[in-house]
Coordinates of N, CA and C and ligand atoms in Angstrom, one line a residue:
X1 N -21.8 -0.6 -17.4 CA -21.5 -0.1 -15.7 C -22.3 -1.0 -15.3
X2 N -21.4 -1.5 -13.6 CA -22.4 -1.3 -12.5 C -22.9 -0.2 -12.3
X3 N -24.0 -0.7 -11.9 CA -25.9 -0.1 -10.7 C -25.3 -1.1 -8.9
X4 N -24.8 -0.1 -8.1 CA -25.3 -0.7 -6.7 C -25.9 0.3 -5.9
X5 N -27.6 -0.5 -5.6 CA -28.3 0.0 -5.1 C -27.4 -0.1 -3.3
X6 N -28.1 1.3 -3.3 CA -26.9 1.8 -2.1 C -28.2 2.5 -0.3
X7 N -28.3 2.5 0.6 CA -28.2 3.8 1.2 C -26.9 3.9 3.0
X8 N -27.1 4.9 2.3 CA -25.7 5.6 3.3 C -25.5 4.6 4.6
X9 N -24.0 4.0 4.7 CA -23.7 2.9 5.1 C -24.4 2.1 6.0
X10 N -24.8 1.4 4.9 CA -25.9 -0.1 4.8 C -24.6 -0.4 4.2
X11 N -25.2 -1.8 4.1 CA -24.2 -3.3 3.9 C -23.5 -2.8 2.2
X12 N -23.7 -2.2 2.2 CA -23.3 -1.3 0.5 C -22.1 -0.9 1.4
X13 N -21.6 -0.6 2.2 CA -20.5 -0.2 2.1 C -18.5 -1.1 1.5
X14 N -18.7 -1.9 2.1 CA -17.5 -2.8 1.9 C -17.6 -3.2 -0.2
X15 N -19.0 -3.4 -0.9 CA -19.3 -3.5 -1.9 C -18.3 -1.9 -2.4
X16 N -18.9 -0.9 -2.2 CA -18.5 0.4 -3.4 C -17.3 0.8 -2.7
X17 N -16.5 0.4 -1.7 CA -15.2 0.9 -1.4 C -14.2 -0.6 -2.3
X18 N -14.9 -1.4 -2.4 CA -14.1 -2.4 -3.4 C -14.2 -1.6 -4.6
X19 N -15.3 -1.3 -4.8 CA -15.7 -0.7 -6.3 C -14.5 0.7 -6.7
X20 N -14.8 1.4 -5.8 CA -13.3 2.5 -5.7 C -11.8 1.8 -5.4
X21 N -11.8 1.0 -5.9 CA -10.2 -0.2 -5.6 C -10.1 -0.3 -6.8
X22 N -11.4 -0.6 -7.2 CA -10.9 -1.2 -8.4 C -11.2 -0.4 -9.4
X23 N -11.7 0.8 -9.5 CA -11.5 2.1 -10.5 C -13.1 1.6 -11.9
X24 N -13.1 0.3 -11.5 CA -14.6 0.6 -13.1 C -15.6 1.7 -13.0
X25 N -16.1 1.7 -14.0 CA -17.8 2.7 -13.6 C -18.9 2.1 -12.8
X26 N -19.4 2.9 -12.3 CA -20.2 2.0 -11.7 C -21.4 3.5 -10.7
X27 N -22.6 3.8 -11.0 CA -23.5 4.2 -10.6 C -23.8 4.2 -9.5
X28 N -24.8 4.5 -7.9 CA -24.7 4.4 -7.1 C -26.8 5.2 -7.0
X29 N -27.7 4.1 -6.9 CA -28.6 4.4 -7.2 C -29.5 4.6 -5.2
X30 N -29.7 5.6 -5.1 CA -30.3 5.4 -3.5 C -31.3 4.6 -3.2
X31 N -31.8 4.2 -2.6 CA -32.8 3.3 -1.8 C -33.4 3.5 -0.7
X32 N -34.1 4.5 -1.0 CA -34.3 5.3 1.1 C -35.3 4.7 1.6
X33 N -34.5 4.2 2.5 CA -35.6 3.4 3.3 C -36.0 3.5 4.2
X34 N -35.7 5.6 4.3 CA -36.4 6.4 5.4 C -37.5 6.0 5.1
X35 N -38.1 5.8 3.4 CA -39.1 5.9 2.5 C -39.9 5.0 1.9
X36 N -38.9 3.3 3.6 CA -39.5 2.4 2.6 C -39.4 1.2 1.5
X37 N -38.5 2.7 0.7 CA -38.2 1.7 -0.3 C -37.9 0.6 -1.6
X38 N -37.2 0.3 -0.2 CA -36.3 -1.4 0.2 C -37.5 -2.4 0.4
X39 N -38.9 -1.8 0.9 CA -40.4 -2.8 0.7 C -40.4 -2.8 -0.2
X40 N -40.5 -2.0 -1.2 CA -41.1 -1.5 -2.5 C -41.0 -2.7 -3.2
X41 N -42.5 -3.1 -4.2 CA -42.5 -3.9 -6.1 C -41.4 -3.9 -6.6
X42 N -40.9 -2.5 -6.6 CA -39.6 -3.1 -7.6 C -38.2 -3.1 -7.3
X43 N -38.1 -3.4 -5.8 CA -37.2 -3.2 -5.4 C -36.8 -4.7 -5.3
X44 N -38.2 -5.4 -4.6 CA -38.1 -6.5 -4.7 C -37.9 -7.6 -5.2
X45 N -38.3 -7.0 -6.7 CA -38.0 -7.5 -7.8 C -36.6 -7.8 -7.6
X46 N -35.9 -7.7 -7.2 CA -34.4 -6.9 -7.7 C -33.5 -8.4 -6.2
X47 N -34.3 -8.0 -5.1 CA -33.5 -8.3 -3.7 C -35.1 -8.9 -3.1
X48 N -35.2 -9.6 -3.4 CA -36.4 -10.7 -2.4 C -36.3 -10.1 -0.9
X49 N -35.8 -10.3 -0.3 CA -35.8 -10.1 1.1 C -35.4 -8.8 1.8
X50 N -35.5 -7.5 0.6 CA -36.1 -6.4 0.3 C -34.9 -6.3 2.0
X51 N -33.5 -6.2 1.4 CA -32.4 -6.1 2.5 C -31.8 -4.8 0.9
X52 N -30.7 -4.1 1.5 CA -29.9 -3.5 0.8 C -28.4 -4.1 0.9
X53 N -27.0 -4.1 0.0 CA -27.7 -3.7 -1.0 C -28.1 -4.8 -2.3
X54 N -28.0 -3.9 -3.9 CA -28.5 -5.2 -4.6 C -26.9 -4.5 -5.4
X55 N -26.1 -5.2 -6.2 CA -25.7 -5.0 -7.1 C -26.0 -5.2 -8.9
X56 N -25.7 -4.7 -9.1 CA -26.6 -4.8 -11.3 C -25.3 -4.7 -12.4
X57 N -25.0 -5.7 -12.7 CA -24.2 -6.4 -13.7 C -24.7 -6.5 -15.0
X58 N -25.5 -6.0 -16.1 CA -25.5 -6.9 -17.1 C -27.2 -7.4 -16.6
X59 N -26.5 -8.3 -16.7 CA -27.8 -9.5 -17.0 C -28.2 -9.7 -15.5
X60 N -26.8 -9.5 -14.5 CA -26.9 -10.1 -13.5 C -27.8 -8.9 -12.6
X61 N -27.8 -9.7 -11.5 CA -28.7 -9.3 -10.1 C -28.2 -10.1 -9.5
X62 N -27.1 -9.2 -8.4 CA -26.5 -9.7 -7.2 C -26.8 -9.2 -6.1
X63 N -27.3 -9.6 -5.3 CA -27.7 -9.6 -3.5 C -26.5 -10.1 -2.8
X64 N -26.3 -10.6 -2.1 CA -25.5 -10.4 -0.8 C -24.9 -10.3 -0.8
X65 N -24.2 -9.1 0.4 CA -23.0 -8.3 -0.4 C -21.5 -8.9 0.2
X66 N -22.2 -10.0 0.9 CA -20.8 -10.2 0.9 C -19.9 -11.5 -0.7
X67 N -21.4 -11.9 -1.0 CA -20.7 -12.4 -2.6 C -20.6 -11.2 -3.2
X68 N -21.3 -10.1 -3.6 CA -21.1 -8.9 -4.4 C -19.6 -8.1 -4.0
X69 N -19.1 -8.5 -2.5 CA -17.5 -8.3 -2.9 C -17.5 -9.6 -3.2
X70 N -16.9 -10.4 -3.8 CA -16.4 -12.0 -3.7 C -16.3 -11.3 -5.8
X71 N -17.8 -11.2 -6.1 CA -17.9 -11.3 -7.4 C -16.5 -10.3 -8.0
X72 N -17.3 -8.8 -7.3 CA -16.0 -7.7 -7.9 C -14.4 -8.2 -7.9
X73 N -14.2 -8.6 -6.7 CA -13.2 -9.4 -6.6 C -12.6 -10.0 -7.8
X74 N -13.6 -10.9 -7.9 CA -13.2 -12.1 -8.7 C -13.2 -11.1 -11.0
X75 N -14.4 -10.3 -10.7 CA -14.1 -10.2 -12.1 C -12.6 -9.1 -12.7
X76 N -12.1 -8.9 -11.2 CA -10.7 -7.3 -11.5 C -9.9 -7.8 -10.9
X77 N -9.6 -9.0 -11.6 CA -8.1 -10.0 -10.3 C -7.0 -8.8 -11.3
X78 N -6.8 -7.9 -11.9 CA -6.2 -6.9 -11.9 C -5.8 -5.9 -10.5
X79 N -7.2 -6.3 -9.9 CA -6.9 -5.1 -8.5 C -6.3 -5.9 -7.4
X80 N -5.9 -7.4 -7.7 CA -5.1 -7.4 -6.6 C -6.0 -8.5 -4.8
X81 N -7.4 -8.0 -5.4 CA -8.5 -8.4 -4.0 C -8.4 -9.4 -3.3
X82 N -8.3 -10.5 -4.5 CA -7.9 -11.8 -3.5 C -6.8 -12.5 -5.1
X83 N -6.4 -13.7 -3.8 CA -4.7 -14.4 -4.5 C -5.6 -15.8 -5.6
X84 N -4.1 -15.5 -5.9 CA -4.7 -16.8 -7.2 C -5.6 -17.8 -6.8
X85 N -6.4 -18.2 -8.2 CA -7.1 -19.8 -7.8 C -6.4 -20.9 -7.2
X86 N -7.1 -21.4 -6.0 CA -6.3 -22.6 -5.2 C -5.0 -22.0 -4.4
X87 N -4.8 -20.4 -4.3 CA -3.7 -19.9 -3.3 C -4.5 -19.6 -2.1
X88 N -3.3 -20.5 -1.0 CA -3.6 -19.4 0.5 C -4.3 -18.2 1.0
X89 N -3.3 -17.6 -0.1 CA -3.5 -16.5 0.6 C -5.4 -16.1 -0.6
X90 N -5.6 -16.5 -1.4 CA -7.1 -16.9 -1.8 C -8.3 -17.7 -0.3
X91 N -7.9 -18.7 -0.6 CA -9.0 -19.5 1.1 C -9.4 -18.6 1.5
X92 N -7.9 -18.1 2.2 CA -7.9 -17.3 3.4 C -9.0 -16.2 3.2
X93 N -8.8 -15.1 2.1 CA -9.3 -14.9 2.4 C -10.8 -14.4 2.2
X94 N -10.9 -16.1 1.3 CA -12.6 -16.5 1.4 C -12.9 -16.3 3.1
X95 N -11.9 -17.6 3.5 CA -12.1 -17.9 5.4 C -13.3 -16.7 5.8
X96 N -12.2 -14.8 5.9 CA -12.3 -14.2 7.0 C -13.9 -13.1 6.0
X97 N -13.6 -13.3 4.7 CA -14.8 -13.0 4.3 C -16.4 -13.6 5.5
X98 N -16.0 -15.4 5.2 CA -17.8 -15.8 5.2 C -17.6 -15.9 7.3
X99 N -16.6 -15.5 7.6 CA -16.2 -15.3 9.2 C -17.7 -14.4 9.5
X100 N -16.4 -13.4 8.2 CA -17.5 -11.9 8.5 C -19.0 -12.4 8.4
X101 N -19.0 -12.6 7.4 CA -20.5 -12.2 7.3 C -21.4 -13.2 7.7
X102 N -20.9 -14.8 8.2 CA -22.2 -15.3 8.9 C -22.2 -15.2 10.4
X103 N -20.9 -14.4 10.7 CA -20.6 -14.5 11.9 C -20.7 -13.2 12.8
X104 N -19.8 -12.4 12.6 CA -20.0 -11.4 13.2 C -21.1 -10.0 12.5
X105 N -21.4 -10.3 11.0 CA -22.7 -9.5 10.6 C -23.5 -10.0 11.3
X106 N -23.6 -10.7 11.7 CA -24.6 -11.9 11.8 C -25.4 -11.7 13.2
X107 N -25.0 -11.6 13.9 CA -24.5 -11.4 15.6 C -25.3 -9.9 15.4
X108 N -24.6 -8.6 14.9 CA -24.4 -7.7 14.8 C -25.9 -7.0 14.3
X109 N -26.7 -7.6 13.2 CA -27.6 -7.9 13.5 C -28.7 -7.9 14.4
X110 N -29.0 -9.0 15.4 CA -29.1 -9.3 16.5 C -28.9 -8.0 16.8
X111 N -27.9 -7.6 17.6 CA -27.4 -6.3 18.3 C -28.4 -5.1 18.0
X112 N -28.6 -5.0 16.3 CA -29.4 -3.4 15.6 C -30.8 -4.1 16.4
X113 N -31.2 -5.7 16.0 CA -32.6 -5.3 15.5 C -32.8 -6.5 16.9
X114 N -33.1 -6.4 17.8 CA -33.2 -7.7 18.5 C -34.9 -8.1 19.0
X115 N -35.3 -7.4 18.7 CA -37.3 -7.2 17.9 C -37.3 -8.7 17.7
X116 N -36.1 -9.0 16.7 CA -37.1 -9.8 15.5 C -36.8 -11.1 15.7
X117 N -36.3 -11.4 17.3 CA -35.4 -12.8 17.6 C -36.6 -12.2 19.2
X118 N -37.0 -11.5 19.7 CA -36.9 -11.9 20.8 C -38.8 -10.5 20.9
X119 N -39.5 -10.3 20.1 CA -40.7 -9.9 19.6 C -40.0 -8.4 20.8
X120 N -41.6 -7.8 21.1 CA -41.5 -6.7 21.5 C -41.6 -6.1 23.0
X121 N -41.5 -7.2 23.5 CA -40.7 -7.0 25.2 C -39.6 -6.5 25.3
X122 N -39.6 -5.4 26.1 CA -38.2 -4.3 26.3 C -37.3 -4.9 26.5
X123 N -37.8 -5.6 28.5 CA -36.9 -6.7 28.9 C -36.1 -7.7 28.5
X124 N -37.1 -8.1 27.1 CA -35.9 -9.1 26.2 C -36.0 -8.6 25.6
X125 N -35.5 -7.8 24.5 CA -35.2 -7.1 23.9 C -33.6 -6.4 24.1
X126 N -33.8 -5.9 25.5 CA -32.4 -5.4 26.5 C -31.5 -6.3 26.4
X127 N -31.9 -7.9 27.0 CA -31.3 -8.7 27.5 C -30.4 -9.1 25.9
X128 N -31.3 -9.4 25.3 CA -30.7 -9.7 23.6 C -29.5 -9.1 23.1
X129 N -30.0 -7.6 23.7 CA -29.4 -6.7 22.7 C -27.2 -6.9 23.5
X130 N -28.0 -6.9 24.9 CA -27.1 -7.1 25.7 C -25.5 -8.6 25.7
X131 N -26.9 -9.2 25.5 CA -25.4 -10.5 24.9 C -25.3 -11.1 24.0
X132 N -26.0 -10.2 23.1 CA -25.1 -9.7 21.3 C -24.2 -9.1 21.7
X133 N -24.4 -8.1 22.6 CA -22.7 -7.5 22.3 C -21.8 -8.4 23.1
X134 N -22.5 -8.7 24.1 CA -20.8 -9.6 24.7 C -20.1 -10.3 23.6
X135 N -20.7 -11.5 23.1 CA -20.7 -12.0 21.3 C -20.4 -11.5 20.8
X136 N -20.5 -10.5 20.5 CA -19.7 -9.7 19.6 C -18.6 -9.2 19.9
X137 N -18.1 -9.3 21.2 CA -16.7 -8.3 21.8 C -15.8 -9.8 21.7
X138 N -15.9 -11.2 21.8 CA -15.4 -12.0 21.4 C -14.5 -12.4 20.0
X139 N -15.9 -12.0 19.3 CA -15.5 -11.8 17.7 C -14.9 -10.9 17.3
X140 N -14.3 -9.9 17.9 CA -13.6 -8.5 17.6 C -12.1 -8.9 18.4
X141 N -12.0 -10.1 19.3 CA -11.1 -10.2 20.0 C -10.6 -11.1 19.0
X142 N -11.3 -12.5 18.1 CA -10.5 -13.2 17.2 C -10.0 -12.5 16.4
X143 N -10.7 -11.5 15.7 CA -10.6 -10.5 14.9 C -9.3 -10.2 15.0
X144 N -8.7 -9.5 16.3 CA -8.2 -8.5 16.9 C -6.6 -9.3 17.0
X145 N -6.9 -11.2 17.2 CA -5.8 -11.3 17.4 C -4.8 -11.8 15.8
X146 N -6.4 -12.0 15.2 CA -6.2 -12.4 13.7 C -4.4 -11.5 13.1
X147 N -5.0 -9.8 13.5 CA -4.2 -9.5 13.7 C -3.0 -8.9 13.4
X148 N -2.8 -9.6 14.7 CA -1.0 -10.1 15.5 C -1.1 -11.2 14.6
X149 N -1.7 -12.3 14.1 CA -1.4 -13.3 14.1 C -0.7 -12.7 12.0
X150 N -1.3 -11.9 11.4 CA -0.7 -11.1 10.3 C 0.3 -10.1 10.5
X151 N 0.4 -9.4 11.1 CA 1.3 -8.8 10.8 C 0.9 -7.2 10.6
X152 N 0.1 -6.9 10.5 CA -1.0 -6.5 9.8 C -0.6 -5.2 8.4
X153 N -0.9 -4.0 8.8 CA -2.3 -4.0 9.0 C -3.3 -4.1 8.7
X154 N -3.2 -5.2 7.5 CA -4.7 -5.9 7.3 C -4.8 -7.7 8.2
X155 N -5.4 -7.7 7.3 CA -6.3 -9.2 7.6 C -5.7 -10.9 7.3
X156 N -4.4 -10.6 6.5 CA -3.6 -10.8 5.5 C -2.3 -9.9 5.5
X157 N -2.4 -9.1 6.1 CA -0.5 -9.0 6.6 C -0.7 -7.3 5.4
X158 N 0.3 -7.5 5.0 CA 1.0 -6.4 4.2 C -0.5 -5.6 2.9
X159 N -1.0 -6.9 2.4 CA -1.6 -6.3 1.0 C -3.4 -6.4 1.4
X160 N -4.1 -5.3 0.9 CA -5.4 -5.3 1.3 C -6.2 -6.6 0.2
X161 N -7.0 -7.0 0.9 CA -7.9 -8.1 0.1 C -9.5 -7.5 0.5
X162 N -10.1 -8.4 -0.5 CA -11.4 -8.0 -0.5 C -12.0 -7.8 1.1
X163 N -11.9 -9.5 1.6 CA -12.3 -9.4 3.0 C -11.9 -7.9 4.0
X164 N -10.9 -6.7 3.5 CA -10.3 -5.7 4.5 C -12.2 -4.9 4.0
X165 N -12.6 -4.9 3.4 CA -13.5 -3.5 3.3 C -14.7 -4.3 4.3
X166 N -14.7 -5.0 4.2 CA -15.6 -6.0 5.1 C -15.9 -5.6 6.3
X167 N -14.4 -6.0 6.8 CA -14.4 -6.1 8.4 C -14.0 -4.5 8.8
X168 N -14.1 -3.1 7.7 CA -14.1 -2.1 8.2 C -16.0 -1.4 8.2
X169 N -15.9 -2.0 7.1 CA -17.8 -1.9 7.6 C -18.2 -2.3 8.7
X170 N -18.5 -3.1 9.0 CA -18.3 -4.0 10.3 C -18.0 -3.3 11.6
X171 N -16.7 -2.3 11.6 CA -16.0 -1.8 12.2 C -17.1 -0.9 13.0
X172 N -17.1 0.0 11.6 CA -18.3 1.1 12.0 C -19.4 1.0 12.5
X173 N -20.0 -0.6 12.2 CA -21.0 -0.4 12.5 C -21.1 -0.6 14.7
X174 N -20.3 -1.3 14.8 CA -20.2 -1.3 16.0 C -19.8 0.3 17.0
X175 N -19.5 1.1 16.0 CA -19.1 2.4 16.9 C -19.8 3.1 17.5
X176 N -20.7 2.3 18.5 CA -21.5 3.0 20.0 C -21.5 1.8 21.1
X177 N -20.8 1.3 20.8 CA -21.5 -0.1 21.4 C -20.2 0.1 23.0
X178 N -20.4 -0.4 23.6 CA -19.0 0.0 25.0 C -17.9 -0.7 24.3
X179 N -18.1 -1.5 24.0 CA -16.3 -1.1 23.2 C -16.4 -1.5 22.1
X180 N -16.2 -0.9 21.2 CA -16.2 -0.3 19.6 C -14.8 -0.9 19.2
X181 N -15.0 -1.4 17.9 CA -13.7 -1.7 17.3 C -12.7 -1.3 17.3
X182 N -12.7 0.0 17.0 CA -11.5 1.2 17.5 C -10.9 0.9 19.1
X183 N -11.5 0.9 19.6 CA -10.5 0.1 20.8 C -10.2 -0.8 21.0
X184 N -10.0 -2.1 20.0 CA -8.9 -3.1 20.7 C -7.9 -2.8 19.4
X185 N -6.5 -3.2 20.2 CA -5.8 -2.4 19.7 C -5.3 -2.8 18.6
X186 N -5.1 -3.6 17.8 CA -5.2 -3.8 16.6 C -6.3 -3.1 15.9
X187 N -7.1 -3.6 15.7 CA -8.3 -3.1 15.1 C -8.0 -1.6 14.7
X188 N -8.1 -1.0 16.0 CA -7.5 0.5 15.6 C -6.8 0.9 14.8
X189 N -4.9 0.2 14.3 CA -4.3 0.5 14.1 C -5.5 -0.1 12.5
X190 N -5.9 -1.1 12.2 CA -6.7 -1.3 10.8 C -7.7 0.0 10.4
X191 N -8.0 0.1 11.3 CA -9.1 1.4 11.1 C -8.7 2.7 10.9
X192 N -7.1 3.0 11.1 CA -6.7 4.2 10.9 C -6.4 3.9 9.6
X193 N -6.2 2.5 9.6 CA -4.8 2.0 7.6 C -6.3 2.5 6.7
X194 N -7.7 2.0 7.6 CA -8.4 1.9 6.4 C -8.7 3.8 6.3
X195 N -9.6 4.4 7.1 CA -9.6 5.3 6.9 C -9.0 6.6 6.1
X196 N -7.5 6.5 5.8 CA -6.6 7.1 4.7 C -6.5 6.2 3.5
X197 N -7.3 5.3 3.2 CA -6.9 4.8 2.0 C -7.9 6.0 1.2
X198 N -7.8 6.5 0.0 CA -8.4 7.4 -1.5 C -10.0 6.2 -1.4
X199 N -10.0 5.5 -1.3 CA -10.8 3.8 -2.3 C -12.2 4.6 -0.6
X200 N -11.7 4.2 0.3 CA -12.5 4.7 1.7 C -13.1 5.9 1.6
X201 N -12.4 6.9 1.5 CA -12.6 8.5 1.6 C -14.3 8.6 0.8
X202 N -13.6 8.1 -0.7 CA -14.2 8.4 -1.7 C -15.3 8.0 -1.9
X203 N -15.7 6.6 -1.1 CA -17.3 5.7 -0.7 C -17.9 6.7 0.0
X204 N -17.1 6.6 1.1 CA -17.8 7.4 2.8 C -18.0 8.9 2.2
X205 N -17.9 10.0 1.5 CA -18.0 10.9 1.5 C -19.2 10.6 0.3
X206 N -19.2 9.7 -1.2 CA -20.5 9.6 -2.1 C -21.9 9.4 -1.0
X207 N -21.2 8.5 0.6 CA -22.4 8.4 0.8 C -22.9 9.5 1.7
X208 N -22.1 9.9 1.9 CA -22.6 11.6 2.7 C -23.1 11.1 4.1
X209 N -22.1 10.3 4.6 CA -21.7 9.7 5.9 C -20.8 10.6 6.2
X210 N -21.4 11.2 7.8 CA -20.1 11.8 8.4 C -19.3 11.7 9.2
X211 N -18.3 12.1 9.3 CA -16.5 11.8 10.4 C -17.4 12.5 12.0
X212 N -16.3 11.5 12.9 CA -16.3 9.7 12.7 C -16.4 8.5 11.7
X213 N -15.4 8.1 10.7 CA -16.3 6.8 10.5 C -16.6 5.4 11.1
X214 N -15.5 6.0 12.3 CA -15.0 4.6 13.0 C -15.4 4.8 13.9
Ligands
GSH1 N1 -27.4 -11.0 4.4 C1 -27.2 -9.3 3.8 C2 -28.3 -8.2 4.5 C3 -28.3 -6.7 4.4 C4 -29.3 -6.5 5.4 O1 -29.6 -6.7 6.1 N2 -29.5 -5.1 5.3 C5 -29.5 -4.0 6.2 C6 -28.9 -2.5 5.8 S1 -27.5 -2.7 6.3 C7 -31.1 -3.9 5.3 O2 -31.4 -3.3 4.2 N3 -32.3 -3.8 6.4 C8 -33.0 -3.5 6.0 C9 -34.3 -4.3 6.7 O3 -34.2 -5.8 6.9 O4 -35.5 -4.3 6.9 C10 -26.7 -8.9 3.0 O5 -25.3 -8.7 3.7 O6 -26.3 -8.3 1.9

């Protein structure tokens, strides 16, 4: 049985949705960030960076949310979360998953943790935060345009893929920004479609996340 270490609404949301899509048995293990549990020795042995999430599958200990998503999709081909090896659909699913994790997710982390880059000076932190928000806006526009290209409601078109769970998680993280993902025309349809998916409803409810989710 899979074990997913999580904290509500953290980077575990995408793998959690995919576990629900797949229907495989799994256990959720709360890592209480409010008590610093993600920096305790026992968790650091699993996840040396002390970040959430971590997936356990037997002997395998896997960190990095996007890698966990990809692993789950590959382990359960019947769930249809990635196309066949060598297919264009698979290449595009990986392309968008990579874009989301190494571009948009990275920038969102700058928005939430500006002092990590700029130190404790509040003027610098505010400037970094606002710069990050402007860059995030450009990235959301690229994603919105992709949903035009694919004809939606998902990144690759009518068929839900592994990257859509990740996109939903990041859309949620923009919810308090001046122009959140839900205010972009195609992303608005995307998030509405996602919040109606049973896998999303189950994952968000299990994590105890209050509505509205995005
Ligand atoms: N690249 C990592 C980033 C994970 C990450 O930053 N998780 C946040 C929660 S969303 C965290 O644990 N932050 C605690 C910290 O940075 O100390 C992944 O995608 O798994």
